[in-house]
Amino acid sequence: MADVQGYFILFLIGAISIILIRALFKLSSVKPKTPLPPSPFGLPIIGHLHLLGPSPHQAFHKLSVRYGPVFRLFLGSKPCVVFGSPETGKELFKTYDNVFLDRPYNSSMDYIAYGGRGFIFAPYGPYWKFLKKIVVSELLNVKTLDSLLPVRHDEINRFLRYLSEKAKVGESVELEGELMKMTNNIISRMLMSKRCSDEEDDAGDIKKIVTDIGELMFAFNLSDHIWFLKNIDLQGIRKRSKDIRGRFDALIENIMEKHEEARKRNEKAEVKDLLDLLHDIAEDENMEIKMTRDNIKAFILDIFGAGTDTSAITTEWALAELVNHPNIMKKVVEEIDQVVGKDRLLQESDIPNLPYLQAIVKESLRLHPTAPVVQRISTEDSIIGGYHIPKDTIIFYNIWSVGRDPAYWENPLEFKPERYEENQLDVRGQHFQLLPFGSGRRMCPGTSLGLMVVYVTLGRMVQCFDWKAGKDGNLTTVDMEEGIGITLPRANPLVCVPVARLDPLPFSM
């Protein structure tokens, strides 16, 4: 949204005329009995865009301090309401979940995602329900995830071996890039049996495409919010969308054709990847809805977009917090040594017996959620938080703000995993003061997979290595500044020197 301010001067020309028109004609002839949420002063044409900076969740939080946990904004001509309390979260995602099941229209993502044919951007209805059934019962069920466990562990072990080599020579590691490579490889191998880091393969380009999509999702498109710019590609977003869609489509077509050729030759892998499962579903004549080629492509895009950088960023933030809190680092290492020991690597099956490690991840997600704001759109009038929310209002639920609110958290800026020892809060959408994966029917279906990747990766990183901050390992703390992006990355990648405390090589081959 930072680029919006650059266009502010362009709209001031029409400001005086708009003010006169608004003075002559009242925009609303009938006021609802229940009041609308409070609203800051807005400007003609752009509404409240001037109040939003490059990090909308932070801007929303500042406004909530003044206007309360529910307030109304206009983003251009689009009415929006921002919520920021567990009470309103419960109303939005539980009590009136059926009213807020659709996502607001995003023209660039609609085009890239094949007209909403995937899971994330599909409108709520029979088709979306069919897709969710597939995700839950086929793609991300326990049996499928268990069958693909060796893939996850192999990629994490490759990462550990890389760290071990760096530790032997005392070299630093830029963890953002390496963690991103690892999670991309996990998803690409689970999805289509290819590693993203193998640049000679088609999968090598997916990393760049996923990055470009993330940047485009975060860009505020004036054409979607200023009515007279609807057909004008002022920011070049439409052009970029076509470029990304073309690159992705060509790449996925190539991969799908290879899979289909292998299927015709009956060259079935011992363990099916997710693309094989999608092909099986598409060929099943008994399915109530027929999956097309575009449906499969959109599904693949969803899985890559939702499952790659989120796990990497969460792990990076958590390790940064541990580097800044050596007492907490010591405590989690002691827990792992006691439960797992030093003669094997931590396994997924160990996680239920490592409550302090789980608490560290929860606390990191509270302070650094990879989806800081949830977006929905109302499909009918409702009353939330005591205010009237009209139909077709864009809804923002500020997860980031709730996680830092002293009304719900004692010393909210303090990184304190111990707060979960007595308060058994879960991150799976049932406790509304902690919703890093959303809640309700449209919450992230890959929560279990994402959490397990983070638990095992972070656990093995601290089991096998001590971490010295900085390129030379001489920093006592690292900065915790947020970067710009839809998944809330760090402003500065975490750079550390790993120091071996347990050689992972004998256990990771």
Coordinates of C-alpha atoms in Angstrom, one line a residue:
M1 CA 0.0 0.0 0.0
A2 CA 3.0 2.3 0.2
D3 CA 2.7 3.2 -3.5
V4 CA -0.8 4.7 -2.9
Q5 CA 0.6 7.8 -1.4
G6 CA 2.5 8.5 -4.5
Y7 CA -0.8 8.9 -6.4
F8 CA -2.4 11.1 -3.8
I9 CA -1.6 14.4 -5.7
L10 CA -3.3 13.0 -8.8
F11 CA -6.6 12.9 -7.0
L12 CA -6.5 16.2 -5.2
I13 CA -7.6 17.9 -8.5
G14 CA -11.1 16.6 -8.1
A15 CA -11.3 17.1 -4.3
I16 CA -13.2 20.4 -4.2
S17 CA -15.9 19.2 -6.7
I18 CA -16.4 16.0 -4.7
I19 CA -16.7 17.8 -1.4
L20 CA -19.4 20.1 -3.0
I21 CA -21.3 17.1 -4.3
R22 CA -21.2 15.3 -1.0
A23 CA -22.5 18.5 0.7
L24 CA -25.5 18.6 -1.6
F25 CA -26.4 15.0 -1.6
K26 CA -26.4 12.8 1.5
L27 CA -25.0 9.4 0.7
S28 CA -27.3 7.5 3.0
S29 CA -31.1 8.2 3.1
V30 CA -31.9 5.7 5.9
K31 CA -29.7 5.2 8.9
P32 CA -29.6 1.8 10.5
K33 CA -30.9 1.5 14.0
T34 CA -27.6 -0.1 15.1
P35 CA -24.8 2.5 14.6
L36 CA -22.0 2.1 12.1
P37 CA -18.5 1.7 13.6
P38 CA -16.6 4.9 14.3
S39 CA -14.4 6.2 11.4
P40 CA -11.5 8.7 11.1
F41 CA -11.8 11.7 8.7
G42 CA -11.5 10.5 5.1
L43 CA -10.5 12.3 1.9
P44 CA -12.4 12.4 -1.3
I45 CA -11.7 9.6 -3.8
I46 CA -9.0 7.9 -1.8
G47 CA -10.9 7.6 1.4
H48 CA -8.5 6.6 4.2
L49 CA -5.6 5.3 2.0
H50 CA -3.5 8.2 3.3
L51 CA -3.6 6.6 6.8
L52 CA -2.1 3.3 5.7
G53 CA 1.7 2.8 5.3
P54 CA 3.7 -0.1 4.0
S55 CA 2.5 -2.3 6.9
P56 CA -1.3 -2.2 7.1
H57 CA -1.4 -4.3 10.3
Q58 CA 0.6 -1.7 12.1
A59 CA -1.5 1.2 10.8
F60 CA -4.7 -0.6 11.8
H61 CA -3.2 -1.2 15.3
K62 CA -2.5 2.5 15.7
L63 CA -6.0 3.4 14.6
S64 CA -7.5 0.9 17.0
V65 CA -5.8 2.7 20.0
R66 CA -7.8 5.8 19.1
Y67 CA -11.0 4.4 17.7
G68 CA -11.3 1.1 19.6
P69 CA -11.3 -2.6 18.4
V70 CA -13.9 -1.9 15.7
F71 CA -13.7 1.0 13.2
R72 CA -14.7 1.8 9.7
L73 CA -12.5 2.9 6.7
F74 CA -12.9 3.5 3.0
L75 CA -10.1 2.2 0.8
G76 CA -10.9 4.3 -2.2
S77 CA -14.6 3.7 -2.7
K78 CA -14.6 0.3 -0.9
P79 CA -16.1 0.3 2.6
C80 CA -14.1 -1.7 5.1
V81 CA -14.3 -2.5 8.8
V82 CA -11.3 -3.5 10.9
F83 CA -11.7 -5.7 13.9
G84 CA -9.1 -6.3 16.6
S85 CA -10.4 -8.2 19.6
P86 CA -10.9 -11.9 20.6
E87 CA -14.6 -11.1 21.2
T88 CA -15.2 -9.8 17.7
G89 CA -13.0 -12.6 16.3
K90 CA -15.4 -15.2 17.9
E91 CA -18.4 -13.4 16.4
L92 CA -16.7 -13.3 12.9
F93 CA -15.3 -16.8 12.7
K94 CA -17.7 -18.8 14.9
T95 CA -21.1 -17.2 15.6
Y96 CA -21.6 -15.6 12.2
D97 CA -19.0 -17.5 10.2
N98 CA -21.6 -18.1 7.4
V99 CA -21.7 -14.4 6.7
F100 CA -17.9 -14.0 6.3
L101 CA -16.9 -17.0 4.1
D102 CA -16.0 -15.1 0.9
R103 CA -12.8 -13.2 0.2
P104 CA -12.8 -9.7 -1.3
Y105 CA -12.1 -9.5 -5.0
N106 CA -8.5 -9.2 -6.1
S107 CA -8.3 -8.8 -9.9
S108 CA -4.7 -9.8 -10.2
M109 CA -5.0 -12.9 -8.0
D110 CA -8.3 -13.9 -9.7
Y111 CA -6.4 -13.9 -13.0
I112 CA -3.3 -15.7 -11.7
A113 CA -5.4 -18.3 -9.9
Y114 CA -7.4 -19.3 -13.0
G115 CA -10.5 -17.4 -12.1
G116 CA -10.7 -18.7 -8.5
R117 CA -10.6 -22.4 -9.5
G118 CA -8.3 -23.2 -6.7
F119 CA -9.0 -23.6 -3.0
I120 CA -7.8 -20.3 -1.5
F121 CA -9.6 -17.9 -3.8
A122 CA -12.7 -19.9 -4.8
P123 CA -16.0 -18.3 -3.6
Y124 CA -17.9 -20.2 -1.0
G125 CA -20.3 -22.6 -2.4
P126 CA -20.7 -26.2 -3.6
Y127 CA -17.4 -26.1 -5.5
W128 CA -15.4 -24.7 -2.6
K129 CA -17.0 -27.4 -0.3
F130 CA -15.9 -30.1 -2.8
L131 CA -12.4 -28.7 -2.8
K132 CA -12.2 -28.7 1.0
K133 CA -13.4 -32.2 1.1
I134 CA -10.6 -33.2 -1.2
V135 CA -8.0 -31.4 0.8
V136 CA -9.1 -32.9 4.1
S137 CA -9.9 -36.4 3.0
E138 CA -7.3 -36.9 0.3
L139 CA -4.4 -34.4 0.1
L140 CA -3.6 -33.5 3.7
N141 CA -5.1 -36.4 5.6
V142 CA -3.0 -38.3 8.2
K143 CA -2.3 -41.3 5.8
T144 CA -1.0 -39.1 3.0
L145 CA 1.1 -36.9 5.3
D146 CA 2.6 -40.1 7.0
S147 CA 3.4 -41.6 3.6
L148 CA 5.3 -38.4 2.7
L149 CA 7.1 -38.1 6.1
P150 CA 10.4 -39.5 4.6
V151 CA 10.4 -36.6 2.1
R152 CA 10.1 -34.0 4.9
H153 CA 12.8 -35.6 7.0
D154 CA 15.2 -36.0 4.0
E155 CA 15.0 -32.3 3.2
I156 CA 15.4 -31.3 6.8
N157 CA 18.4 -33.6 7.1
R158 CA 19.9 -32.1 3.9
F159 CA 19.6 -28.7 5.5
L160 CA 21.3 -30.0 8.7
R161 CA 24.2 -31.5 6.7
Y162 CA 24.7 -28.1 5.0
L163 CA 24.7 -26.4 8.4
S164 CA 27.2 -29.0 9.6
E165 CA 29.6 -28.2 6.8
K166 CA 29.4 -24.5 7.6
A167 CA 30.0 -25.2 11.3
K168 CA 33.2 -27.2 10.5
V169 CA 34.8 -24.1 8.8
G170 CA 33.2 -21.5 11.1
E171 CA 31.2 -19.8 8.3
S172 CA 28.0 -17.9 8.8
V173 CA 24.7 -18.8 7.2
E174 CA 22.0 -16.5 5.9
L175 CA 19.1 -18.5 7.3
E176 CA 16.2 -16.9 5.4
G177 CA 17.4 -18.2 2.0
E178 CA 18.4 -21.6 3.2
L179 CA 15.2 -22.2 5.2
M180 CA 13.2 -21.0 2.2
K181 CA 15.1 -23.4 -0.1
M182 CA 14.4 -26.3 2.4
T183 CA 10.6 -25.6 2.7
N184 CA 10.3 -25.1 -1.1
N185 CA 12.0 -28.4 -1.6
I186 CA 9.7 -30.1 0.9
I187 CA 6.5 -28.8 -0.8
S188 CA 7.8 -29.4 -4.4
R189 CA 8.8 -33.0 -3.6
M190 CA 5.5 -33.7 -1.8
L191 CA 3.6 -32.2 -4.6
M192 CA 5.4 -33.4 -7.7
S193 CA 8.5 -35.4 -6.7
K194 CA 10.9 -32.6 -7.8
R195 CA 13.3 -30.4 -5.8
C196 CA 13.1 -26.7 -6.4
S197 CA 16.8 -26.3 -5.8
D198 CA 17.5 -28.5 -8.9
E199 CA 17.7 -25.6 -11.2
E200 CA 18.0 -27.8 -14.3
D201 CA 14.5 -29.1 -13.6
D202 CA 11.2 -27.2 -14.3
A203 CA 10.7 -26.9 -10.6
G204 CA 13.6 -24.5 -10.3
D205 CA 11.6 -21.6 -11.6
I206 CA 8.8 -22.1 -9.1
K207 CA 10.7 -20.3 -6.3
K208 CA 10.8 -17.1 -8.4
I209 CA 7.2 -17.4 -9.4
V210 CA 6.0 -17.9 -5.7
T211 CA 8.1 -14.9 -4.7
D212 CA 6.6 -12.7 -7.5
I213 CA 3.1 -13.8 -6.5
G214 CA 3.7 -12.9 -2.8
E215 CA 4.8 -9.4 -3.9
L216 CA 1.8 -9.0 -6.1
M217 CA -0.7 -10.1 -3.4
F218 CA 0.7 -7.5 -1.1
A219 CA 0.6 -4.7 -3.7
F220 CA -2.5 -2.4 -3.3
N221 CA -4.2 -2.3 -6.7
L222 CA -5.8 1.1 -7.3
S223 CA -7.9 -0.4 -10.1
D224 CA -9.8 -2.6 -7.6
H225 CA -10.7 0.3 -5.3
I226 CA -11.0 3.5 -7.4
W227 CA -14.0 3.1 -9.7
F228 CA -12.8 5.3 -12.5
L229 CA -9.5 3.4 -12.7
K230 CA -11.1 0.0 -13.1
N231 CA -10.0 -0.3 -16.7
I232 CA -6.7 1.5 -16.4
D233 CA -3.5 -0.5 -15.4
L234 CA -1.9 2.5 -13.7
Q235 CA 0.6 0.5 -11.7
G236 CA 1.3 -2.2 -14.2
I237 CA -0.2 -4.9 -12.0
R238 CA -2.4 -6.3 -14.7
K239 CA 0.7 -6.7 -17.0
R240 CA 2.7 -8.4 -14.2
S241 CA -0.2 -10.7 -13.5
K242 CA -0.3 -11.9 -17.1
D243 CA 3.4 -12.4 -17.1
I244 CA 3.3 -14.5 -13.9
R245 CA 0.3 -16.5 -15.1
G246 CA 2.0 -17.3 -18.4
R247 CA 5.2 -18.4 -16.8
F248 CA 3.4 -20.6 -14.2
D249 CA 1.1 -22.1 -16.8
A250 CA 3.9 -23.1 -19.1
L251 CA 5.9 -24.6 -16.3
I252 CA 3.1 -26.6 -14.8
E253 CA 1.9 -27.8 -18.2
N254 CA 5.3 -29.3 -18.7
I255 CA 5.3 -31.0 -15.3
M256 CA 1.8 -32.3 -15.7
E257 CA 2.5 -33.7 -19.2
K258 CA 5.5 -35.7 -17.8
H259 CA 3.3 -37.0 -15.0
E260 CA 0.7 -38.1 -17.5
E261 CA 3.2 -39.8 -19.7
A262 CA 4.5 -41.7 -16.7
R263 CA 1.0 -42.7 -15.8
K264 CA 0.3 -44.0 -19.3
R265 CA 3.5 -46.2 -19.1
N266 CA 2.3 -47.4 -15.6
E267 CA 5.4 -46.0 -14.0
K268 CA 3.9 -45.5 -10.7
A269 CA 6.0 -44.4 -7.8
E270 CA 6.1 -46.4 -4.6
V271 CA 4.6 -43.4 -2.8
K272 CA 2.2 -41.2 -4.7
D273 CA 2.9 -37.5 -4.7
L274 CA 0.0 -34.9 -4.4
L275 CA -0.1 -34.4 -8.2
D276 CA -0.7 -38.1 -8.7
L277 CA -3.6 -37.9 -6.2
L278 CA -5.0 -34.8 -8.1
H279 CA -4.9 -36.7 -11.3
D280 CA -6.6 -39.7 -9.7
I281 CA -9.4 -37.4 -8.5
A282 CA -9.8 -35.8 -11.9
E283 CA -10.1 -39.2 -13.6
D284 CA -12.6 -40.6 -11.0
E285 CA -16.0 -40.7 -12.7
N286 CA -17.8 -41.0 -9.4
M287 CA -16.7 -37.5 -8.2
E288 CA -19.7 -35.2 -7.7
I289 CA -17.7 -32.3 -9.4
K290 CA -15.4 -32.9 -12.3
M291 CA -11.9 -31.4 -11.8
T292 CA -10.5 -29.7 -14.9
R293 CA -6.9 -29.1 -15.9
D294 CA -7.2 -25.5 -14.7
N295 CA -8.5 -26.7 -11.3
I296 CA -5.4 -28.9 -10.9
K297 CA -3.1 -26.0 -11.9
A298 CA -4.9 -23.6 -9.5
F299 CA -4.6 -26.2 -6.7
I300 CA -0.9 -26.6 -7.3
L301 CA -0.5 -22.8 -7.1
D302 CA -2.4 -22.7 -3.8
I303 CA -0.2 -25.4 -2.2
F304 CA 3.0 -23.6 -3.2
G305 CA 1.8 -20.2 -2.2
A306 CA 0.5 -21.3 1.2
G307 CA 3.1 -23.9 2.2
T308 CA 6.6 -22.6 1.3
D309 CA 7.7 -19.3 2.8
T310 CA 5.3 -19.4 5.8
S311 CA 7.1 -22.3 7.5
A312 CA 10.5 -20.8 6.7
I313 CA 9.7 -17.4 8.1
T314 CA 8.2 -18.8 11.3
T315 CA 11.3 -20.8 11.9
E316 CA 13.5 -17.8 11.3
W317 CA 11.6 -15.6 13.7
A318 CA 11.6 -18.3 16.4
L319 CA 15.3 -18.8 16.1
A320 CA 15.9 -15.1 16.2
E321 CA 13.9 -14.9 19.5
L322 CA 16.0 -17.7 20.9
V323 CA 19.2 -16.0 20.0
N324 CA 18.0 -12.9 21.8
H325 CA 16.9 -15.0 24.9
P326 CA 19.7 -17.4 25.7
N327 CA 17.9 -18.5 28.9
I328 CA 15.0 -19.7 26.8
M329 CA 17.4 -21.4 24.4
K330 CA 19.1 -23.2 27.2
K331 CA 15.7 -24.4 28.6
V332 CA 14.5 -25.8 25.3
V333 CA 17.9 -27.6 24.6
E334 CA 17.6 -29.2 28.0
E335 CA 14.1 -30.4 27.3
I336 CA 15.2 -31.9 24.0
D337 CA 18.2 -33.6 25.5
Q338 CA 16.1 -35.1 28.3
V339 CA 13.3 -36.3 26.0
V340 CA 15.2 -37.2 22.8
G341 CA 18.8 -37.7 24.1
K342 CA 22.0 -37.2 22.1
D343 CA 22.2 -40.5 20.2
R344 CA 19.4 -39.7 17.7
L345 CA 17.7 -36.8 16.0
L346 CA 14.4 -35.4 17.1
Q347 CA 11.4 -37.0 15.3
E348 CA 7.9 -35.8 14.6
S349 CA 6.7 -38.5 17.1
D350 CA 8.6 -36.6 19.8
I351 CA 6.7 -33.4 19.5
P352 CA 3.8 -34.2 21.9
N353 CA 6.5 -34.8 24.6
L354 CA 8.2 -31.4 24.0
P355 CA 5.7 -28.8 25.4
Y356 CA 8.3 -26.1 25.8
L357 CA 9.3 -26.3 22.1
Q358 CA 5.7 -26.1 21.2
A359 CA 5.3 -23.0 23.5
I360 CA 8.2 -21.3 21.8
V361 CA 6.6 -21.7 18.4
K362 CA 3.2 -20.5 19.7
E363 CA 4.9 -17.4 21.3
S364 CA 6.7 -16.7 18.0
L365 CA 3.5 -17.0 16.1
R366 CA 1.8 -14.6 18.5
L367 CA 4.4 -11.9 17.9
H368 CA 5.2 -12.7 14.3
P369 CA 2.1 -14.3 12.6
T370 CA 2.8 -15.1 8.9
A371 CA -0.7 -13.9 8.1
P372 CA -1.0 -10.8 10.2
V373 CA -4.4 -9.8 8.8
V374 CA -7.3 -12.0 7.7
Q375 CA -9.5 -10.6 4.9
R376 CA -13.2 -11.5 4.3
I377 CA -16.2 -9.8 2.8
S378 CA -19.7 -9.8 4.2
T379 CA -22.4 -11.4 2.2
E380 CA -25.3 -10.0 4.2
D381 CA -26.0 -7.3 6.9
S382 CA -24.9 -8.3 10.4
I383 CA -24.2 -6.9 13.8
I384 CA -20.7 -7.5 15.1
G385 CA -19.3 -5.9 18.3
G386 CA -22.4 -3.9 18.7
Y387 CA -22.1 -2.2 15.3
H388 CA -24.0 -2.6 12.0
I389 CA -21.8 -4.2 9.3
P390 CA -23.5 -3.7 5.9
K391 CA -23.5 -6.3 3.2
D392 CA -20.5 -6.1 0.8
T393 CA -18.2 -4.7 3.4
I394 CA -14.5 -5.8 3.3
I395 CA -13.5 -7.2 6.7
F396 CA -10.0 -7.1 8.2
Y397 CA -9.3 -9.0 11.3
N398 CA -5.9 -7.9 12.8
I399 CA -4.3 -11.0 14.2
W400 CA -1.0 -9.1 14.8
S401 CA -2.8 -6.4 16.9
V402 CA -4.6 -8.9 19.1
G403 CA -1.4 -10.7 19.8
R404 CA 0.2 -7.5 21.2
D405 CA -2.8 -6.1 23.1
P406 CA -2.2 -5.7 26.8
A407 CA -5.9 -6.2 27.4
Y408 CA -5.4 -9.9 26.5
W409 CA -1.7 -10.5 27.2
E410 CA 0.4 -9.6 30.2
N411 CA 3.5 -7.8 29.1
P412 CA 2.6 -8.4 25.4
L413 CA 5.9 -7.4 23.9
E414 CA 7.8 -9.8 26.0
F415 CA 8.8 -13.1 24.5
K416 CA 7.7 -15.5 27.2
P417 CA 6.9 -19.2 26.3
E418 CA 6.1 -19.9 29.9
R419 CA 2.8 -18.0 29.6
Y420 CA 1.4 -21.2 27.9
E421 CA 2.3 -23.5 30.8
E422 CA -0.9 -22.7 32.7
N423 CA -2.9 -21.2 29.8
Q424 CA -3.2 -24.1 27.4
L425 CA -3.9 -22.0 24.3
D426 CA -4.0 -23.7 21.0
V427 CA -3.2 -22.2 17.5
R428 CA -5.8 -24.2 15.6
G429 CA -8.5 -21.6 15.5
Q430 CA -10.4 -22.3 18.8
H431 CA -8.8 -19.7 21.0
F432 CA -9.5 -16.3 19.5
Q433 CA -6.7 -14.4 21.1
L434 CA -4.3 -16.5 19.2
L435 CA -5.3 -17.1 15.5
P436 CA -2.1 -17.3 13.4
F437 CA -3.8 -19.7 10.9
G438 CA -7.2 -18.0 11.0
S439 CA -10.4 -19.7 12.2
G440 CA -13.7 -21.0 11.0
R441 CA -14.4 -22.9 7.9
R442 CA -11.8 -21.0 5.8
M443 CA -8.9 -21.3 8.2
C444 CA -5.7 -22.7 6.8
P445 CA -6.2 -26.5 6.1
G446 CA -2.4 -27.1 6.2
T447 CA -1.9 -26.1 9.8
S448 CA -0.8 -29.5 11.0
L449 CA 1.7 -29.9 8.2
G450 CA 3.1 -26.4 8.6
L451 CA 3.5 -26.8 12.4
M452 CA 5.2 -30.1 12.2
V453 CA 7.8 -28.8 9.7
V454 CA 8.5 -25.8 12.0
Y455 CA 8.7 -28.0 15.2
V456 CA 11.1 -30.5 13.7
T457 CA 13.2 -28.0 11.9
L458 CA 13.6 -25.7 14.8
G459 CA 14.0 -28.6 17.2
R460 CA 16.8 -30.2 15.3
M461 CA 18.5 -26.8 14.7
V462 CA 18.9 -26.2 18.4
Q463 CA 19.5 -29.9 19.2
C464 CA 22.5 -30.0 16.9
F465 CA 23.9 -26.5 17.0
D466 CA 24.6 -23.5 19.2
W467 CA 23.9 -20.2 17.3
K468 CA 26.2 -17.1 17.3
A469 CA 24.6 -14.0 15.8
G470 CA 26.3 -12.0 13.0
K471 CA 28.6 -12.9 10.1
D472 CA 31.5 -13.3 12.6
G473 CA 29.3 -14.6 15.4
N474 CA 30.1 -11.7 17.6
L475 CA 26.7 -10.1 18.1
T476 CA 24.9 -10.5 21.4
T477 CA 21.5 -9.7 19.9
V478 CA 19.8 -9.5 16.5
D479 CA 17.3 -6.8 15.4
M480 CA 13.6 -7.8 15.3
E481 CA 12.4 -5.3 12.7
E482 CA 9.6 -6.4 10.4
G483 CA 9.9 -6.3 6.7
I484 CA 7.3 -5.7 4.1
G485 CA 5.3 -8.6 2.7
I486 CA 2.1 -10.5 3.1
T487 CA 3.8 -13.2 5.2
L488 CA 5.5 -10.8 7.5
P489 CA 9.2 -11.5 6.8
R490 CA 12.1 -10.0 8.8
A491 CA 13.4 -6.7 7.5
N492 CA 17.0 -8.1 7.7
P493 CA 17.6 -11.8 7.2
L494 CA 18.9 -13.6 10.2
V495 CA 22.7 -14.3 9.8
C496 CA 24.3 -16.7 12.3
V497 CA 27.4 -18.9 12.7
P498 CA 26.3 -22.5 13.7
V499 CA 28.5 -24.2 16.3
A500 CA 28.2 -27.9 16.4
R501 CA 27.0 -29.4 19.7
L502 CA 25.8 -32.7 18.2
D503 CA 27.1 -34.1 14.8
P504 CA 23.9 -34.7 12.8
L505 CA 25.7 -36.6 10.0
P506 CA 25.6 -40.1 11.5
F507 CA 21.8 -39.8 12.0
S508 CA 20.8 -38.0 8.8
M509 CA 22.1 -40.2 6.1

